[in-house]
Tab-separated table of C-alpha atoms in Angstrom:
chain	number	residue	atom	x	y	z
P	1	MET	CA	77.009	41.910	-32.692
P	2	SER	CA	73.684	40.711	-32.091
P	3	SER	CA	70.583	42.102	-30.380
P	4	TYR	CA	68.673	40.071	-27.770
P	5	LEU	CA	65.826	40.333	-25.633
P	6	LEU	CA	65.703	38.672	-22.460
P	7	THR	CA	62.181	38.114	-20.706
P	8	CYS	CA	61.770	37.148	-17.285
P	9	THR	CA	58.753	36.980	-14.785
P	10	PRO	CA	59.252	38.661	-11.501
P	11	ALA	CA	60.618	36.094	-9.592
P	12	HIS	CA	64.112	36.626	-7.775
P	13	GLY	CA	65.807	33.455	-8.195
P	14	HIS	CA	64.583	33.527	-12.276
P	15	VAL	CA	65.812	37.015	-12.430
P	16	LEU	CA	68.892	36.384	-10.975
P	17	SER	CA	69.483	33.235	-13.143
P	18	LEU	CA	68.855	35.318	-16.539
P	19	LEU	CA	70.946	37.986	-15.027
P	20	GLN	CA	74.011	35.644	-15.259
P	21	VAL	CA	73.138	35.062	-19.001
P	22	ALA	CA	72.670	38.849	-19.553
P	23	ARG	CA	76.018	39.708	-18.179
P	24	HIS	CA	77.709	37.088	-20.387
P	25	LEU	CA	75.986	38.322	-23.271
P	26	VAL	CA	76.879	41.936	-22.705
P	27	ASP	CA	80.562	40.533	-21.706
P	28	ALA	CA	80.854	39.161	-25.150
P	29	GLY	CA	79.754	42.427	-27.064
P	30	HIS	CA	76.234	41.698	-27.553
P	31	GLU	CA	73.097	44.556	-27.132
P	32	VAL	CA	70.795	42.839	-24.407
P	33	GLY	CA	67.317	44.049	-23.492
P	34	PHE	CA	66.112	42.874	-20.157
P	35	LEU	CA	62.175	42.659	-19.598
P	36	THR	CA	60.987	42.399	-16.363
P	37	SER	CA	59.639	44.092	-13.140
P	38	ALA	CA	60.595	47.453	-12.514
P	39	ARG	CA	61.748	46.146	-8.869
P	40	TYR	CA	64.692	44.672	-10.819
P	41	ALA	CA	65.688	47.807	-12.731
P	42	ASP	CA	68.894	48.755	-10.580
P	43	ARG	CA	70.281	44.999	-11.028
P	44	VAL	CA	69.383	44.766	-14.614
P	45	LEU	CA	71.407	48.104	-15.555
P	46	ALA	CA	74.345	46.926	-13.304
P	47	SER	CA	74.715	43.870	-15.631
P	48	GLY	CA	74.863	46.169	-18.602
P	49	ALA	CA	71.422	45.280	-20.132
P	50	ARG	CA	68.883	47.779	-21.072
P	51	PHE	CA	66.141	47.907	-18.469
P	52	LEU	CA	62.678	47.248	-20.142
P	53	PRO	CA	59.592	47.460	-17.365
P	54	LEU	CA	56.518	45.116	-17.507
P	55	PRO	CA	53.427	46.773	-17.722
P	56	PRO	CA	51.557	47.194	-14.558
P	57	GLU	CA	49.186	44.504	-15.336
P	58	ALA	CA	51.896	41.846	-16.099
P	59	ASP	CA	54.058	43.061	-12.782
P	60	VAL	CA	53.113	40.586	-10.327
P	61	ASP	CA	54.915	40.335	-7.216
P	62	LEU	CA	56.156	36.849	-7.189
P	63	ASP	CA	58.195	37.105	-4.265
P	64	ASP	CA	55.663	37.886	-2.070
P	65	ALA	CA	52.675	35.961	-3.640
P	66	ASP	CA	51.243	35.042	-0.561
P	67	GLY	CA	51.003	38.566	0.728
P	68	ALA	CA	49.069	39.496	-2.777
P	69	PHE	CA	47.123	36.444	-2.978
P	70	PRO	CA	46.406	35.461	0.659
P	71	GLU	CA	44.308	32.369	-0.704
P	72	ARG	CA	47.404	30.770	-2.188
P	73	ALA	CA	48.904	30.194	1.342
P	74	GLY	CA	48.922	26.504	2.204
P	75	LEU	CA	48.439	25.166	-1.097
P	76	THR	CA	50.996	22.359	-2.014
P	77	GLY	CA	51.719	20.322	-4.804
P	78	PRO	CA	49.084	20.339	-8.137
P	79	ALA	CA	46.822	22.586	-6.181
P	80	ALA	CA	49.649	25.236	-5.645
P	81	LEU	CA	50.974	24.720	-9.176
P	82	ARG	CA	47.451	25.167	-10.709
P	83	PHE	CA	47.080	28.443	-8.921
P	84	ASP	CA	50.386	30.004	-9.740
P	85	MET	CA	50.039	28.746	-13.578
P	86	SER	CA	46.708	30.745	-13.638
P	87	THR	CA	46.829	33.664	-11.536
P	88	LEU	CA	50.639	34.554	-11.617
P	89	PHE	CA	51.746	33.090	-15.188
P	90	VAL	CA	48.858	32.939	-17.388
P	91	ARG	CA	46.675	35.863	-16.741
P	92	PRO	CA	49.849	38.284	-17.195
P	93	GLY	CA	50.821	36.402	-20.706
P	94	ALA	CA	48.764	38.949	-22.808
P	95	ALA	CA	50.240	42.211	-21.490
P	96	GLN	CA	54.000	40.397	-21.535
P	97	LEU	CA	53.182	39.562	-25.142
P	98	ALA	CA	52.114	43.419	-25.859
P	99	ALA	CA	55.481	44.350	-24.282
P	100	VAL	CA	57.714	42.198	-26.418
P	101	ARG	CA	55.776	43.294	-29.484
P	102	ALA	CA	56.425	47.073	-28.520
P	103	GLU	CA	60.232	46.141	-28.261
P	104	LEU	CA	60.314	43.954	-31.524
P	105	ALA	CA	58.707	47.260	-33.345
P	106	SER	CA	61.232	49.385	-32.023
P	107	ARG	CA	64.465	47.850	-33.161
P	108	ARG	CA	65.661	44.667	-34.645
P	109	ILE	CA	66.326	41.780	-32.350
P	110	ASP	CA	67.807	38.887	-33.276
P	111	ALA	CA	66.329	36.139	-30.631
P	112	VAL	CA	64.188	36.499	-27.556
P	113	LEU	CA	65.451	34.348	-24.761
P	114	THR	CA	62.724	33.632	-21.924
P	115	GLU	CA	62.387	31.647	-19.058
P	116	PRO	CA	59.678	28.811	-19.341
P	117	LEU	CA	57.063	30.620	-17.066
P	118	PHE	CA	56.874	33.961	-19.099
P	119	VAL	CA	53.704	32.956	-21.034
P	120	GLY	CA	54.105	35.931	-23.313
P	121	GLY	CA	56.771	34.026	-24.684
P	122	ALA	CA	54.454	30.969	-25.410
P	123	LEU	CA	52.097	33.434	-27.417
P	124	LEU	CA	55.219	34.962	-29.196
P	125	GLN	CA	56.566	31.707	-30.523
P	126	LEU	CA	52.654	30.964	-31.861
P	127	LEU	CA	53.264	33.761	-34.318
P	128	PRO	CA	54.584	33.052	-38.130
P	129	ALA	CA	58.447	33.016	-38.083
P	130	ALA	CA	57.719	36.107	-40.707
P	131	GLU	CA	56.323	38.343	-37.949
P	132	ARG	CA	59.135	37.556	-34.877
P	133	PRO	CA	62.756	36.114	-34.208
P	134	PRO	CA	63.249	32.931	-32.783
P	135	VAL	CA	62.178	31.953	-29.134
P	136	ILE	CA	64.749	30.416	-27.184
P	137	ALA	CA	63.654	28.941	-23.770
P	138	LEU	CA	66.385	28.835	-21.139
P	139	GLY	CA	65.792	25.860	-18.684
P	140	ILE	CA	66.214	27.687	-15.243
P	141	PHE	CA	64.226	24.695	-13.453
P	142	PRO	CA	63.630	21.037	-14.429
P	143	LEU	CA	62.914	20.137	-18.141
P	144	GLY	CA	59.162	20.871	-19.101
P	145	ALA	CA	59.558	19.276	-22.287
P	146	ARG	CA	56.615	16.597	-23.179
P	147	SER	CA	57.315	12.800	-23.307
P	148	VAL	CA	55.680	9.389	-23.527
P	149	ASP	CA	58.604	8.168	-21.264
P	150	THR	CA	57.638	10.876	-18.345
P	151	ALA	CA	54.625	11.971	-16.149
P	152	PRO	CA	53.571	15.436	-16.778
P	153	PHE	CA	55.518	18.197	-15.220
P	154	GLY	CA	54.089	19.291	-12.019
P	155	LEU	CA	53.096	16.260	-10.454
P	156	GLY	CA	56.520	15.151	-8.864
P	157	VAL	CA	56.294	11.740	-10.358
P	158	THR	CA	59.260	9.592	-11.352
P	159	PRO	CA	59.893	7.571	-14.835
P	160	MET	CA	58.825	4.127	-14.919
P	161	ARG	CA	60.527	1.690	-17.406
P	162	GLY	CA	58.789	-0.422	-20.380
P	163	PRO	CA	55.166	-0.303	-21.696
P	164	LEU	CA	53.552	-0.013	-18.170
P	165	GLY	CA	55.126	2.949	-17.520
P	166	ARG	CA	54.092	4.405	-20.701
P	167	LEU	CA	50.695	3.557	-19.899
P	168	ARG	CA	50.812	5.060	-16.799
P	169	ASN	CA	52.225	8.312	-18.226
P	170	ALA	CA	49.272	8.449	-20.782
P	171	ALA	CA	46.675	7.848	-18.291
P	172	LEU	CA	48.426	10.701	-15.889
P	173	ARG	CA	48.768	13.013	-18.625
P	174	LEU	CA	45.032	12.707	-19.341
P	175	VAL	CA	44.110	13.608	-15.906
P	176	ALA	CA	46.734	16.267	-15.535
P	177	GLU	CA	45.617	18.082	-18.879
P	178	ARG	CA	41.891	17.591	-18.777
P	179	ALA	CA	41.426	17.327	-14.943
P	180	ILE	CA	43.897	18.781	-12.710
P	181	PHE	CA	45.126	21.701	-15.208
P	182	GLY	CA	42.175	21.540	-17.179
P	183	GLY	CA	40.683	25.013	-16.297
P	184	VAL	CA	44.214	26.380	-16.452
P	185	GLN	CA	44.569	24.952	-19.913
P	186	ARG	CA	41.564	26.293	-21.363
P	187	GLU	CA	42.159	29.831	-19.553
P	188	ALA	CA	45.527	29.768	-21.878
P	189	ASP	CA	43.885	28.711	-24.956
P	190	ASP	CA	41.304	31.315	-24.880
P	191	MET	CA	44.082	34.135	-23.897
P	192	ALA	CA	46.103	32.692	-26.940
P	193	ARG	CA	43.178	32.918	-29.327
P	194	GLN	CA	42.375	36.456	-28.219
P	195	THR	CA	46.102	37.531	-28.766
P	196	VAL	CA	47.364	35.745	-31.591
P	197	GLY	CA	44.058	33.978	-33.060
P	198	ARG	CA	44.958	30.246	-32.363
P	199	ASP	CA	45.228	28.187	-29.137
P	200	LEU	CA	48.368	27.357	-27.387
P	201	GLY	CA	49.109	24.524	-29.604
P	202	GLY	CA	49.755	22.033	-26.523
P	203	PHE	CA	49.711	21.725	-22.788
P	204	VAL	CA	50.519	24.957	-21.186
P	205	LEU	CA	53.416	23.356	-19.007
P	206	ASP	CA	54.889	22.094	-22.012
P	207	TRP	CA	55.020	25.091	-24.570
P	208	ALA	CA	58.888	25.564	-24.016
P	209	GLY	CA	59.563	22.415	-25.428
P	210	ARG	CA	57.781	23.819	-28.767
P	211	THR	CA	60.282	26.535	-28.899
P	212	ASP	CA	62.420	26.811	-31.495
P	213	ALA	CA	65.426	25.968	-28.882
P	214	TYR	CA	65.675	25.027	-25.305
P	215	VAL	CA	68.845	25.550	-23.308
P	216	GLN	CA	68.597	23.570	-20.137
P	217	PHE	CA	70.812	24.524	-17.657
P	218	THR	CA	72.070	21.013	-16.204
P	219	VAL	CA	73.072	17.689	-17.525
P	220	PRO	CA	71.135	14.637	-18.808
P	221	GLU	CA	72.552	12.764	-15.604
P	222	PHE	CA	69.918	15.273	-13.816
P	223	GLU	CA	67.077	14.861	-15.994
P	224	TYR	CA	64.794	11.734	-16.949
P	225	PRO	CA	65.925	10.134	-19.995
P	226	ARG	CA	63.275	10.870	-22.477
P	227	GLY	CA	63.531	8.826	-26.224
P	228	ASP	CA	61.396	11.489	-28.041
P	229	LEU	CA	63.433	14.115	-26.696
P	230	PRO	CA	63.051	17.069	-29.366
P	231	ASP	CA	66.746	17.932	-31.182
P	232	THR	CA	65.914	21.659	-30.370
P	233	VAL	CA	66.848	20.505	-26.517
P	234	HIS	CA	70.424	21.297	-25.711
P	235	PHE	CA	71.944	20.382	-22.011
P	236	ALA	CA	74.340	23.012	-21.473
P	237	GLY	CA	75.360	22.164	-17.833
P	238	PRO	CA	74.798	24.539	-14.944
P	239	LEU	CA	75.007	28.544	-14.865
P	240	PRO	CA	78.410	29.021	-13.448
P	241	THR	CA	78.660	29.712	-9.526
P	242	THR	CA	79.666	33.308	-9.335
P	243	ALA	CA	82.840	33.773	-6.908
P	244	SER	CA	82.105	36.012	-4.447
P	245	ASP	CA	84.505	38.363	-2.070
P	246	ALA	CA	81.858	38.818	0.485
P	247	PRO	CA	83.462	38.741	4.188
P	248	LEU	CA	83.478	35.365	6.093
P	249	PRO	CA	82.040	35.089	9.398
P	250	ASP	CA	84.259	34.735	12.355
P	251	TRP	CA	83.745	31.010	12.778
P	252	TRP	CA	84.720	30.004	9.088
P	253	ASP	CA	87.704	28.106	10.222
P	254	ASP	CA	85.343	26.037	12.575
P	255	LEU	CA	84.567	24.211	8.764
P	256	ASP	CA	87.954	22.988	8.569
P	257	GLY	CA	87.584	20.770	11.936
P	258	ASP	CA	87.192	17.225	12.338
P	259	ARG	CA	83.309	17.347	12.337
P	260	PRO	CA	81.286	16.663	9.253
P	261	VAL	CA	79.543	19.453	7.962
P	262	VAL	CA	75.897	19.928	6.858
P	263	HIS	CA	74.350	22.657	5.221
P	264	VAL	CA	70.906	23.849	5.901
P	265	THR	CA	69.120	26.621	3.962
P	266	GLN	CA	65.358	27.702	2.549
P	267	GLY	CA	66.797	29.915	-0.158
P	268	THR	CA	66.192	33.394	-0.745
P	269	ILE	CA	62.397	33.643	-0.906
P	270	ALA	CA	60.524	30.694	0.604
P	271	ASN	CA	62.405	31.429	4.137
P	272	SER	CA	59.838	33.536	5.811
P	273	ASP	CA	58.956	30.560	7.804
P	274	PHE	CA	61.914	28.990	9.597
P	275	THR	CA	59.516	26.240	10.985
P	276	GLN	CA	59.212	24.524	7.831
P	277	LEU	CA	62.547	23.262	7.252
P	278	VAL	CA	65.686	24.919	9.051
P	279	LEU	CA	64.436	24.978	12.716
P	280	PRO	CA	63.628	21.365	12.606
P	281	ALA	CA	66.818	20.495	11.051
P	282	VAL	CA	68.490	22.267	13.530
P	283	HIS	CA	66.748	20.782	16.702
P	284	GLY	CA	67.213	17.134	14.935
P	285	LEU	CA	70.885	17.264	14.248
P	286	ALA	CA	71.495	19.087	17.709
P	287	PRO	CA	72.285	15.554	19.340
P	288	SER	CA	74.922	14.964	16.738
P	289	ASP	CA	78.369	15.511	16.183
P	290	LEU	CA	77.784	17.325	13.363
P	291	LEU	CA	78.487	20.684	12.487
P	292	VAL	CA	75.350	22.413	11.308
P	293	VAL	CA	75.877	25.647	8.822
P	294	VAL	CA	72.932	27.691	8.313
P	295	THR	CA	71.908	30.502	5.856
P	296	THR	CA	68.943	32.951	6.612
P	297	GLY	CA	68.770	33.951	3.009
P	298	GLY	CA	69.187	37.756	3.814
P	299	ARG	CA	66.858	37.669	6.659
P	300	PRO	CA	68.778	39.306	10.133
P	301	ARG	CA	70.344	36.743	12.606
P	302	ASN	CA	67.634	37.636	15.089
P	303	SER	CA	64.759	35.738	12.496
P	304	LEU	CA	66.117	32.382	14.351
P	305	PRO	CA	65.803	31.883	17.940
P	306	ALA	CA	69.270	33.260	20.127
P	307	ASP	CA	69.521	29.775	21.614
P	308	LEU	CA	70.427	27.619	19.103
P	309	PRO	CA	72.507	24.370	19.801
P	310	GLU	CA	76.164	24.434	20.290
P	311	ASN	CA	76.878	22.594	16.951
P	312	VAL	CA	75.065	25.483	14.785
P	313	ARG	CA	76.786	28.277	12.964
P	314	VAL	CA	74.662	30.890	11.367
P	315	ALA	CA	74.889	33.448	8.570
P	316	GLU	CA	72.801	35.558	6.431
P	317	TYR	CA	74.661	34.418	3.385
P	318	LEU	CA	77.883	32.732	2.798
P	319	PRO	CA	79.812	32.598	-0.364
P	320	TYR	CA	78.796	29.064	-2.163
P	321	ASP	CA	82.001	28.969	-4.301
P	322	ARG	CA	83.841	28.670	-0.650
P	323	LEU	CA	81.269	26.976	1.163
P	324	LEU	CA	80.390	23.786	-0.834
P	325	PRO	CA	83.723	22.361	-1.306
P	326	LYS	CA	83.818	22.129	2.719
P	327	ILE	CA	80.208	20.444	3.418
P	328	ASP	CA	79.055	16.727	3.324
P	329	VAL	CA	75.137	16.994	3.241
P	330	LEU	CA	72.983	19.882	1.925
P	331	VAL	CA	69.473	20.138	3.311
P	332	THR	CA	67.505	22.028	1.323
P	333	ASN	CA	63.821	22.813	0.157
P	334	GLY	CA	64.788	22.283	-3.134
P	335	GLY	CA	65.763	25.423	-4.969
P	336	TYR	CA	66.974	24.503	-8.753
P	337	GLY	CA	69.836	26.703	-8.629
P	338	GLY	CA	71.342	25.602	-5.166
P	339	VAL	CA	70.624	22.034	-5.927
P	340	GLN	CA	72.627	21.857	-8.874
P	341	GLN	CA	75.522	24.030	-7.098
P	342	ALA	CA	75.734	21.357	-4.775
P	343	LEU	CA	75.668	18.758	-7.195
P	344	ALA	CA	78.318	20.233	-9.524
P	345	HIS	CA	80.491	20.007	-6.113
P	346	GLY	CA	79.591	16.435	-5.665
P	347	VAL	CA	77.578	17.127	-2.256
P	348	PRO	CA	74.807	14.410	-1.772
P	349	ILE	CA	71.685	16.108	-0.945
P	350	VAL	CA	68.226	15.972	1.510
P	351	VAL	CA	65.279	17.527	0.100
P	352	ALA	CA	61.806	19.054	1.391
P	353	GLY	CA	60.046	20.893	-1.186
P	354	GLN	CA	56.745	20.272	-2.659
P	355	THR	CA	55.806	23.582	-3.896
P	356	GLU	CA	56.171	25.491	-7.551
P	357	ASP	CA	59.023	23.253	-9.345
P	358	LYS	CA	60.542	22.415	-6.294
P	359	VAL	CA	58.327	19.182	-6.373
P	360	GLU	CA	60.048	18.210	-9.546
P	361	VAL	CA	63.376	19.289	-8.628
P	362	SER	CA	63.058	17.165	-5.198
P	363	ALA	CA	61.928	14.001	-6.979
P	364	ARG	CA	65.230	14.300	-9.300
P	365	VAL	CA	67.300	14.587	-6.285
P	366	GLY	CA	65.690	11.093	-5.222
P	367	TRP	CA	65.281	9.456	-8.741
P	368	SER	CA	69.154	10.165	-9.370
P	369	GLY	CA	70.367	8.444	-6.005
P	370	ALA	CA	71.991	11.767	-5.540
P	371	GLY	CA	69.862	12.293	-2.291
P	372	VAL	CA	66.789	11.853	0.157
P	373	ASN	CA	63.579	13.333	-1.250
P	374	LEU	CA	61.414	13.604	2.021
P	375	ARG	CA	58.430	14.323	-0.007
P	376	THR	CA	57.041	17.205	2.226
P	377	ASN	CA	57.515	21.097	2.777
P	378	THR	CA	57.301	20.264	6.497
P	379	PRO	CA	59.557	17.091	7.737
P	380	ALA	CA	59.766	16.598	11.255
P	381	SER	CA	62.953	16.681	13.334
P	382	ALA	CA	63.254	13.086	13.421
P	383	GLN	CA	62.907	12.575	9.599
P	384	ILE	CA	65.916	15.129	8.698
P	385	ALA	CA	68.174	13.563	11.152
P	386	ALA	CA	67.743	10.327	10.148
P	387	ALA	CA	67.995	11.251	6.109
P	388	VAL	CA	70.881	13.049	6.940
P	389	HIS	CA	72.685	10.111	8.865
P	390	ARG	CA	71.472	7.830	6.073
P	391	VAL	CA	73.191	9.810	3.324
P	392	LEU	CA	76.173	10.309	5.358
P	393	ALA	CA	76.552	6.257	5.994
P	394	GLN	CA	75.399	4.963	2.717
P	395	PRO	CA	78.311	5.852	0.302
P	396	SER	CA	76.069	5.211	-2.820
P	397	PHE	CA	74.606	8.923	-2.274
P	398	ARG	CA	77.850	10.771	-2.395
P	399	VAL	CA	78.847	8.412	-5.385
P	400	ALA	CA	75.791	9.324	-7.461
P	401	ALA	CA	76.143	13.198	-6.508
P	402	GLU	CA	79.804	12.967	-7.682
P	403	ARG	CA	78.895	11.193	-11.093
P	404	ILE	CA	76.287	13.837	-11.821
P	405	GLY	CA	79.180	16.537	-10.712
P	406	THR	CA	81.722	15.008	-12.996
P	407	SER	CA	79.232	15.717	-15.672
P	408	MET	CA	78.383	19.355	-14.858
P	409	ARG	CA	82.404	20.062	-14.454
P	410	SER	CA	82.854	19.002	-17.807
P	411	ALA	CA	80.026	21.109	-19.384
P	412	ASP	CA	80.562	24.701	-20.715
P	413	ALA	CA	77.217	26.626	-20.314
P	414	TRP	CA	78.467	29.818	-21.929
P	415	SER	CA	79.829	27.793	-25.103
P	416	THR	CA	76.603	25.517	-25.257
P	417	LEU	CA	74.271	28.590	-25.249
P	418	ASP	CA	76.518	30.426	-27.648
P	419	GLY	CA	76.691	27.782	-30.308
P	420	VAL	CA	72.845	27.176	-29.959
P	421	LEU	CA	71.988	31.419	-30.414
P	422	ASP	CA	74.541	31.569	-33.253
P	423	ARG	CA	73.144	28.046	-34.883
P	424	VAL	CA	69.431	29.416	-34.533
P	425	THR	CA	70.087	33.230	-35.436
P	426	ARG	CA	72.090	32.200	-38.558
P	427	SER	CA	69.504	29.859	-40.212
P	428	TRP	CA	66.340	31.538	-39.130
P	429	PRO	CA	64.133	32.201	-42.203
P	430	ALA	CA	62.354	35.681	-41.378
P	431	ARG	CA	65.862	37.108	-39.845
P	432	GLU	CA	66.043	39.936	-42.645
P	433	THR	CA	62.509	40.250	-42.611
P	434	VAL	CA	62.148	41.102	-38.893
P	435	ALA	CA	65.031	43.329	-39.318
P	436	GLU	CA	63.318	45.365	-42.340
P	437	GLY	CA	59.964	45.576	-39.944
């Protein structure tokens, strides 16, 4: 039996993903600690892991960031990512590291598993190997490993082949690291020097690529090719879809009719304003012969107007393991997990997301050929309708989605993760030293 520490920023989607990892490790007989917000204590304990609370100065409510930080509202693209990186992720880093160090001092930990926005993990991996266990990044959103073959993470810029592409990437990297995110980088380096005595060792958005291992929960077909990808990066395939026994709505049998089915969702967090995507999609697809299935992400049915078009069906939640085999197109704001689950079922996508990591998810959907990237957070009804009809009419989108899905279905995320954990912890030079400490 091994002992692992999972660390996670207090964001709903991130916590749910890492809880899947926690349950897997607990079921395998390992001891698991889970460091995150007290808001998720019950969920952590239900997974079988020990709950460890973040200190108050690191317990930022990322699920209501606009409420906590009104100045964040309306920001998109690099401006939104710059604000989030500084305020929501970098500034809590020192307190995150202190909490991790306290846990390491209290018991033997064989490895720290962290998602890439937990900046305390970036600080931990700067320490000498003799003073820490291995740090393993869990890629639950698009891969952020630095490469000469890709533009900097956060810009949503797709690859360009050849020497010209590399020159473009180098120029964009210079602009991103010194101008767009220069202030964030200086803040992160200052914090690193104050906490561990050295700067961050590279661009703040790339730090997970410098960890001892990086388990990316997707397949290479949904990632940009990188000729210089570190051998520490391992593609595991998507996290498995959790089977659900949730009750089905009374209209469920409508999905088995003759009409193509389009599923529209804004996920479970960015769904406070359905005028961004759901309602434009509903109105744009109203004149069609499509069946439009909307989920509100847990918000009550009356969050939407009562007089929706005849072809619309609504539920707060639906079991994706049962829904996705029945749909023809997913319309989404670009949540990584939902996009991956759709692709695993060979479902093509229309995506409209330009905030947080969604700008990178959306870019990959368009680049891979598995769907249409609308390149906006607030598409017009006509844009959505045109994109949906294009995806339905052109077989290439489903062919690309199915190609990615075939690779995903042949992957084994848990086997890959287990193998990486075993290899890294067995070869870690400081393993016994950490235990004695």
